[in-house]
């Protein structure tokens, strides 16, 4: 237990005169010397006792300061003075005294439903004039225990054969700070010499990657309150296989383009055969065309000749006979 005690008043001789005075009473505050820890959501009891003669001027004050800040930056939680208790600040609804009134030498604080924001330093201060030879101050460090939340997994680096990659894992919550452990799921398992991990930072370095380095990796973040995990899949590629695959893809694309071109050419030829012959408009001049007048005369002559041919054979026969008679 830590104790803070005032030193007694010392009377000194001044200018040859001797001053005699009895030492005053000291306020002695006792608090735990070891830090306290309480799981999140539970009730924390911060023990604080004192020894002094309680008078009407007795004052008890509890205050709080966040981690990393000086005591002068503390803000009050509750007061007890003139026989009354006055909770104050953001913790007023959850803070109370184990004994009220705290006039029997016990000034312990009870804080319910603790949260991560309750982690910090608590100050128990007793003032009781005329016992003013000390501040009667005790300091208690409280840590609220929080299980790690689900971490975030990420990767960086060159994931080809012979390269190096870094896997990272981090939880945004967790008190005390979680430690990290990486494991490779499935088989085959990469060589242990090619894996170096840092349990504090959560980083896994993979060197001299091979095809066996591919697979799923799990990161587990854990502390005394629990654990959480995340997974990430690493794919290691072989550059030579990539070149072969690229060549094969190029050949297939070339064959595909040639096939499309041949198909289009055959379709064009078929469509061309189905297209009707070209016709001429009324204004087009053809080699076998005739003028309108000539066409009409020719048509009339043809009709006349046809009429002659269609005459009866008896008429022509009689004419021939009459000519023969006259000759005789």
Tab-separated table of C-alpha atoms in Angstrom:
chain	number	residue	atom	x	y	z
A	1	UNK	CA	0.000	0.000	0.000
A	2	UNK	CA	1.241	3.476	-0.899
A	3	UNK	CA	1.203	6.170	1.746
A	4	UNK	CA	1.562	9.896	1.442
A	5	UNK	CA	2.295	11.575	4.790
A	6	UNK	CA	3.048	15.165	5.711
A	7	UNK	CA	6.278	16.008	7.441
A	8	UNK	CA	5.837	17.738	10.843
A	9	UNK	CA	6.287	21.459	11.099
A	10	UNK	CA	9.798	22.427	12.224
A	11	UNK	CA	10.346	25.650	14.132
A	12	UNK	CA	13.582	27.421	13.318
A	13	UNK	CA	15.510	30.012	15.297
A	14	UNK	CA	15.478	33.419	13.724
A	15	UNK	CA	17.680	36.324	14.762
A	16	UNK	CA	18.663	34.649	18.038
A	17	UNK	CA	15.083	33.966	19.149
A	18	UNK	CA	13.932	30.398	19.757
A	19	UNK	CA	10.541	29.415	18.394
A	20	UNK	CA	8.879	26.391	19.981
A	21	UNK	CA	5.856	24.797	18.400
A	22	UNK	CA	4.193	21.396	18.620
A	23	UNK	CA	3.939	19.495	15.347
A	24	UNK	CA	0.507	19.544	13.689
A	25	UNK	CA	-1.574	16.475	12.749
A	26	UNK	CA	-0.936	14.966	9.293
A	27	UNK	CA	-3.470	13.567	6.823
A	28	UNK	CA	-2.396	10.124	5.677
A	29	UNK	CA	-3.996	8.602	2.535
A	30	UNK	CA	-3.506	4.953	1.584
A	31	UNK	CA	-4.216	3.523	-1.899
A	32	UNK	CA	-3.163	0.297	-3.736
A	33	UNK	CA	0.380	0.423	-5.085
A	34	UNK	CA	-0.376	-1.961	-7.970
A	35	UNK	CA	-2.481	-0.977	-11.006
A	36	UNK	CA	-6.046	-2.256	-11.082
A	37	UNK	CA	-7.788	-3.952	-14.017
A	38	UNK	CA	-11.500	-4.606	-14.512
A	39	UNK	CA	-13.289	-6.258	-17.457
A	40	UNK	CA	-15.436	-3.994	-19.582
A	41	UNK	CA	-19.027	-3.793	-18.335
A	42	UNK	CA	-18.146	-4.784	-14.762
A	43	UNK	CA	-17.893	-2.702	-11.570
A	44	UNK	CA	-14.540	-1.336	-10.424
A	45	UNK	CA	-13.795	-0.637	-6.759
A	46	UNK	CA	-10.990	1.843	-6.160
A	47	UNK	CA	-9.811	1.525	-2.568
A	48	UNK	CA	-8.820	4.680	-0.674
A	49	UNK	CA	-8.477	5.047	3.108
A	50	UNK	CA	-7.276	7.936	5.236
A	51	UNK	CA	-6.415	8.806	8.836
A	52	UNK	CA	-7.233	12.210	10.303
A	53	UNK	CA	-9.644	13.762	12.754
A	54	UNK	CA	-12.758	14.617	10.770
A	55	UNK	CA	-14.057	18.104	11.362
A	56	UNK	CA	-16.569	20.378	9.704
A	57	UNK	CA	-13.888	21.441	7.229
A	58	UNK	CA	-13.334	17.873	5.956
A	59	UNK	CA	-13.365	17.619	2.133
A	60	UNK	CA	-13.027	14.520	-0.067
A	61	UNK	CA	-12.516	14.784	-3.804
A	62	UNK	CA	-12.190	12.098	-6.489
A	63	UNK	CA	-10.872	13.147	-9.911
A	64	UNK	CA	-9.720	11.477	-13.135
A	65	UNK	CA	-6.968	12.077	-15.699
A	66	UNK	CA	-6.588	10.301	-19.030
A	67	UNK	CA	-3.481	8.195	-19.796
A	68	UNK	CA	-0.442	10.201	-20.804
A	69	UNK	CA	-1.688	13.503	-19.376
A	70	UNK	CA	-0.346	15.321	-16.281
A	71	UNK	CA	-2.181	15.302	-12.962
A	72	UNK	CA	-2.903	18.990	-13.404
A	73	UNK	CA	-5.195	18.068	-16.342
A	74	UNK	CA	-7.525	15.997	-14.136
A	75	UNK	CA	-11.240	16.732	-13.884
A	76	UNK	CA	-13.511	15.954	-10.887
A	77	UNK	CA	-15.788	12.942	-10.515
A	78	UNK	CA	-17.400	13.722	-7.138
A	79	UNK	CA	-17.072	15.877	-3.996
A	80	UNK	CA	-17.991	15.308	-0.391
A	81	UNK	CA	-18.141	18.418	1.771
A	82	UNK	CA	-20.340	19.817	4.525
A	83	UNK	CA	-21.919	16.404	4.955
A	84	UNK	CA	-23.176	16.144	1.324
A	85	UNK	CA	-22.049	14.176	-1.733
A	86	UNK	CA	-21.902	15.952	-5.111
A	87	UNK	CA	-21.271	13.708	-8.183
A	88	UNK	CA	-20.137	15.654	-11.244
A	89	UNK	CA	-18.759	15.190	-14.742
A	90	UNK	CA	-19.393	12.493	-17.354
A	91	UNK	CA	-19.072	9.683	-14.781
A	92	UNK	CA	-21.566	11.181	-12.321
A	93	UNK	CA	-24.293	8.599	-12.989
A	94	UNK	CA	-21.929	5.653	-12.526
A	95	UNK	CA	-19.716	6.891	-9.670
A	96	UNK	CA	-20.517	6.561	-5.949
A	97	UNK	CA	-18.816	5.980	-2.579
A	98	UNK	CA	-18.654	2.583	-0.924
A	99	UNK	CA	-19.452	4.357	2.361
A	100	UNK	CA	-21.508	7.492	2.494
A	101	UNK	CA	-20.697	9.595	4.407
A	102	UNK	CA	-16.981	8.801	4.167
A	103	UNK	CA	-16.270	9.983	7.701
A	104	UNK	CA	-15.017	6.689	9.101
A	105	UNK	CA	-11.664	6.666	7.315
A	106	UNK	CA	-12.928	4.931	4.139
A	107	UNK	CA	-13.153	7.018	0.981
A	108	UNK	CA	-13.258	4.184	-1.614
A	109	UNK	CA	-14.906	4.829	-5.016
A	110	UNK	CA	-17.235	2.489	-6.901
A	111	UNK	CA	-17.574	2.842	-10.682
A	112	UNK	CA	-20.211	0.718	-12.427
A	113	UNK	CA	-20.411	-0.449	-16.067
A	114	UNK	CA	-16.815	0.463	-16.811
A	115	UNK	CA	-15.888	1.391	-20.372
A	116	UNK	CA	-12.643	1.713	-22.325
A	117	UNK	CA	-12.785	5.477	-21.763
A	118	UNK	CA	-12.561	4.830	-17.997
A	119	UNK	CA	-8.948	3.681	-18.352
A	120	UNK	CA	-6.644	6.197	-16.691
A	121	UNK	CA	-5.451	7.552	-13.332
A	122	UNK	CA	-7.836	8.285	-10.431
A	123	UNK	CA	-6.927	10.765	-7.686
A	124	UNK	CA	-8.219	10.380	-4.112
A	125	UNK	CA	-7.621	13.620	-2.202
A	126	UNK	CA	-8.503	14.388	1.442
A	127	UNK	CA	-8.304	17.897	2.931
A	128	UNK	CA	-9.007	18.515	6.586
A	129	UNK	CA	-7.791	21.886	7.888
A	130	UNK	CA	-6.055	22.613	10.134
A	131	UNK	CA	-4.365	19.320	9.182
A	132	UNK	CA	-2.965	21.089	6.121
A	133	UNK	CA	0.600	19.826	6.183
A	134	UNK	CA	-0.094	17.536	3.250
A	135	UNK	CA	-2.499	17.312	0.339
A	136	UNK	CA	-3.511	13.824	1.376
A	137	UNK	CA	-3.336	12.625	-2.235
A	138	UNK	CA	-3.380	9.024	-3.534
A	139	UNK	CA	-3.114	7.881	-7.165
A	140	UNK	CA	-4.713	4.719	-8.593
A	141	UNK	CA	-4.168	3.444	-12.149
A	142	UNK	CA	-7.135	1.596	-13.647
A	143	UNK	CA	-7.166	-0.413	-16.892
A	144	UNK	CA	-10.459	-1.530	-18.390
A	145	UNK	CA	-9.964	-4.916	-20.039
A	146	UNK	CA	-11.409	-5.153	-23.574
A	147	UNK	CA	-11.289	-8.183	-25.902
A	148	UNK	CA	-9.829	-7.505	-29.366
A	149	UNK	CA	-12.306	-6.816	-32.131
A	150	UNK	CA	-12.116	-8.472	-35.549
A	151	UNK	CA	-8.734	-7.515	-37.042
A	152	UNK	CA	-8.173	-6.243	-40.569
A	153	UNK	CA	-5.924	-8.320	-42.859
A	154	UNK	CA	-4.004	-6.829	-45.803
A	155	UNK	CA	-1.068	-7.694	-48.064
A	156	UNK	CA	1.612	-5.950	-50.106
A	157	UNK	CA	4.672	-6.882	-52.151
A	158	UNK	CA	5.459	-8.979	-55.249
A	159	UNK	CA	3.538	-12.254	-55.342
A	160	UNK	CA	5.573	-13.985	-58.041
A	161	UNK	CA	7.950	-16.908	-57.566
A	162	UNK	CA	11.141	-15.701	-55.877
A	163	UNK	CA	9.565	-12.459	-54.662
A	164	UNK	CA	8.623	-11.246	-51.182
A	165	UNK	CA	5.286	-10.294	-49.638
A	166	UNK	CA	4.115	-8.773	-46.353
A	167	UNK	CA	0.867	-9.704	-44.622
A	168	UNK	CA	-0.466	-7.301	-41.982
A	169	UNK	CA	-3.049	-7.735	-39.232
A	170	UNK	CA	-4.383	-5.115	-36.804
A	171	UNK	CA	-7.264	-4.778	-34.312
A	172	UNK	CA	-8.566	-1.306	-33.506
A	173	UNK	CA	-9.707	-2.388	-30.027
A	174	UNK	CA	-8.250	-4.504	-27.258
A	175	UNK	CA	-6.831	-3.916	-23.784
A	176	UNK	CA	-4.282	-4.976	-22.941
A	177	UNK	CA	-2.937	-4.606	-26.470
A	178	UNK	CA	-3.448	-7.906	-28.307
A	179	UNK	CA	-0.686	-10.094	-29.678
A	180	UNK	CA	-0.898	-11.494	-33.214
A	181	UNK	CA	-0.163	-14.945	-34.572
A	182	UNK	CA	-0.220	-16.002	-38.255
A	183	UNK	CA	-0.876	-19.572	-39.418
A	184	UNK	CA	-1.029	-21.098	-42.908
A	185	UNK	CA	-4.157	-23.158	-43.542
A	186	UNK	CA	-4.036	-26.363	-45.550
A	187	UNK	CA	-1.052	-28.023	-47.185
A	188	UNK	CA	1.624	-27.993	-48.413
A	189	UNK	CA	3.070	-25.653	-45.808
A	190	UNK	CA	5.720	-23.081	-46.769
A	191	UNK	CA	9.187	-23.485	-45.337
A	192	UNK	CA	9.483	-21.984	-41.823
A	193	UNK	CA	12.713	-20.274	-42.926
A	194	UNK	CA	10.730	-18.186	-45.407
A	195	UNK	CA	8.302	-16.799	-42.773
A	196	UNK	CA	9.119	-14.166	-40.144
A	197	UNK	CA	6.348	-12.694	-38.006
A	198	UNK	CA	6.137	-9.947	-35.397
A	199	UNK	CA	3.595	-10.690	-32.656
A	200	UNK	CA	3.468	-7.049	-31.551
A	201	UNK	CA	2.952	-5.322	-34.911
A	202	UNK	CA	0.995	-8.193	-36.479
A	203	UNK	CA	3.188	-8.350	-39.597
A	204	UNK	CA	4.209	-11.542	-41.409
A	205	UNK	CA	7.086	-11.330	-43.904
A	206	UNK	CA	7.241	-14.044	-46.594
A	207	UNK	CA	10.522	-14.284	-48.527
A	208	UNK	CA	11.660	-16.365	-51.523
A	209	UNK	CA	8.077	-17.138	-52.485
A	210	UNK	CA	7.306	-20.453	-54.159
A	211	UNK	CA	4.131	-22.062	-55.418
A	212	UNK	CA	3.774	-23.763	-52.026
A	213	UNK	CA	3.500	-20.301	-50.454
A	214	UNK	CA	0.074	-19.900	-52.043
A	215	UNK	CA	-2.967	-20.473	-49.897
A	216	UNK	CA	-5.025	-18.974	-47.093
A	217	UNK	CA	-3.384	-17.360	-44.082
A	218	UNK	CA	-5.198	-16.700	-40.793
A	219	UNK	CA	-4.260	-14.021	-38.263
A	220	UNK	CA	-5.431	-14.445	-34.655
A	221	UNK	CA	-5.431	-11.399	-32.352
A	222	UNK	CA	-5.697	-12.342	-28.663
A	223	UNK	CA	-5.383	-11.031	-25.119
A	224	UNK	CA	-6.554	-12.237	-21.719
A	225	UNK	CA	-10.136	-11.230	-22.539
A	226	UNK	CA	-10.550	-13.184	-25.785
A	227	UNK	CA	-9.507	-13.480	-29.413
A	228	UNK	CA	-10.638	-12.630	-32.947
A	229	UNK	CA	-9.284	-13.521	-36.385
A	230	UNK	CA	-9.250	-12.626	-40.066
A	231	UNK	CA	-8.105	-14.496	-43.195
A	232	UNK	CA	-6.437	-13.540	-46.462
A	233	UNK	CA	-5.596	-15.576	-49.585
A	234	UNK	CA	-2.165	-15.296	-51.208
A	235	UNK	CA	-1.721	-16.355	-54.846
A	236	UNK	CA	1.858	-16.870	-56.033
A	237	UNK	CA	2.311	-16.892	-59.816
A	238	UNK	CA	5.089	-18.347	-61.999
A	239	UNK	CA	6.323	-15.851	-64.622
A	240	UNK	CA	7.265	-18.621	-67.127
A	241	UNK	CA	3.771	-20.057	-66.963
A	242	UNK	CA	2.467	-16.573	-67.520
A	243	UNK	CA	4.454	-16.216	-70.756
A	244	UNK	CA	3.191	-19.564	-72.057
A	245	UNK	CA	-0.364	-18.640	-71.192
A	246	UNK	CA	0.055	-15.276	-72.938
A	247	UNK	CA	1.351	-16.948	-76.103
A	248	UNK	CA	-1.502	-19.463	-76.105
A	249	UNK	CA	-4.057	-16.706	-75.648
A	250	UNK	CA	-2.504	-14.756	-78.553
A	251	UNK	CA	-2.706	-17.793	-80.859
A	252	UNK	CA	-6.325	-18.432	-79.919
A	253	UNK	CA	-7.219	-14.803	-80.568
A	254	UNK	CA	-5.523	-14.960	-84.000
A	255	UNK	CA	-7.449	-18.112	-84.963
A	256	UNK	CA	-10.657	-16.491	-83.784
A	257	UNK	CA	-10.056	-13.374	-85.890
A	258	UNK	CA	-9.279	-15.454	-88.998
A	259	UNK	CA	-12.442	-17.484	-88.482
A	260	UNK	CA	-14.531	-14.343	-88.185
A	261	UNK	CA	-12.954	-12.894	-91.345
A	262	UNK	CA	-13.604	-16.110	-93.329
A	263	UNK	CA	-17.190	-16.236	-92.151
A	264	UNK	CA	-17.792	-12.632	-93.182
A	265	UNK	CA	-16.264	-13.260	-96.651
A	266	UNK	CA	-18.416	-16.338	-97.285
A	267	UNK	CA	-21.532	-14.509	-96.167
A	268	UNK	CA	-20.683	-11.587	-98.477
A	269	UNK	CA	-20.334	-13.907	-101.490
A	270	UNK	CA	-23.693	-15.545	-100.748
A	271	UNK	CA	-25.443	-12.201	-100.427
A	272	UNK	CA	-23.911	-11.035	-103.723
A	273	UNK	CA	-25.325	-14.051	-105.628
A	274	UNK	CA	-28.802	-13.347	-104.293
A	275	UNK	CA	-28.751	-9.697	-105.515
A	276	UNK	CA	-30.973	-9.189	-108.784
A	277	UNK	CA	-29.398	-7.975	-112.058
A	278	UNK	CA	-29.139	-4.270	-112.604
A	279	UNK	CA	-32.147	-2.667	-114.342
A	280	UNK	CA	-32.095	0.419	-116.475
A	281	UNK	CA	-34.185	3.464	-115.910
A	282	UNK	CA	-36.188	5.325	-118.531
A	283	UNK	CA	-33.423	7.828	-119.080
A	284	UNK	CA	-30.712	5.182	-119.640
A	285	UNK	CA	-29.456	4.652	-123.182
A	286	UNK	CA	-29.061	1.043	-124.330
A	287	UNK	CA	-27.265	-0.227	-127.414
A	288	UNK	CA	-30.321	-2.122	-128.669
A	289	UNK	CA	-32.720	0.802	-128.115
A	290	UNK	CA	-34.474	2.444	-131.109
A	291	UNK	CA	-35.882	5.858	-131.682
A	292	UNK	CA	-39.601	6.307	-131.098
A	293	UNK	CA	-40.433	7.111	-134.808
A	294	UNK	CA	-38.535	4.197	-136.252
A	295	UNK	CA	-40.182	1.886	-133.846
A	296	UNK	CA	-43.646	2.968	-134.973
A	297	UNK	CA	-42.845	2.534	-138.715
A	298	UNK	CA	-41.352	-0.824	-138.139
A	299	UNK	CA	-44.407	-1.854	-136.220
A	300	UNK	CA	-46.736	-0.695	-139.069
A	301	UNK	CA	-44.708	-2.614	-141.685
A	302	UNK	CA	-44.805	-5.682	-139.584
A	303	UNK	CA	-48.563	-5.410	-139.246
A	304	UNK	CA	-48.964	-4.938	-143.043
A	305	UNK	CA	-46.839	-7.954	-143.828
A	306	UNK	CA	-48.788	-9.981	-141.380
A	307	UNK	CA	-52.013	-8.959	-143.062
A	308	UNK	CA	-50.761	-10.048	-146.442
A	309	UNK	CA	-49.777	-13.369	-145.117
A	310	UNK	CA	-53.135	-13.835	-143.584
A	311	UNK	CA	-55.023	-13.295	-146.902
A	312	UNK	CA	-56.935	-16.297	-148.259
A	313	UNK	CA	-55.086	-18.608	-150.675
A	314	UNK	CA	-58.051	-18.712	-153.128
A	315	UNK	CA	-57.565	-15.135	-154.266
A	316	UNK	CA	-53.963	-15.620	-155.167
A	317	UNK	CA	-54.765	-18.861	-156.956
A	318	UNK	CA	-57.444	-17.212	-159.172
A	319	UNK	CA	-55.093	-14.450	-160.154
A	320	UNK	CA	-52.486	-16.948	-161.219
A	321	UNK	CA	-55.042	-18.887	-163.292
A	322	UNK	CA	-56.285	-15.786	-165.090
A	323	UNK	CA	-52.788	-14.876	-166.131
A	324	UNK	CA	-52.255	-18.367	-167.585
A	325	UNK	CA	-55.455	-18.124	-169.657
A	326	UNK	CA	-54.417	-14.931	-171.236
A	327	UNK	CA	-51.130	-16.359	-172.310
A	328	UNK	CA	-52.770	-19.284	-174.011
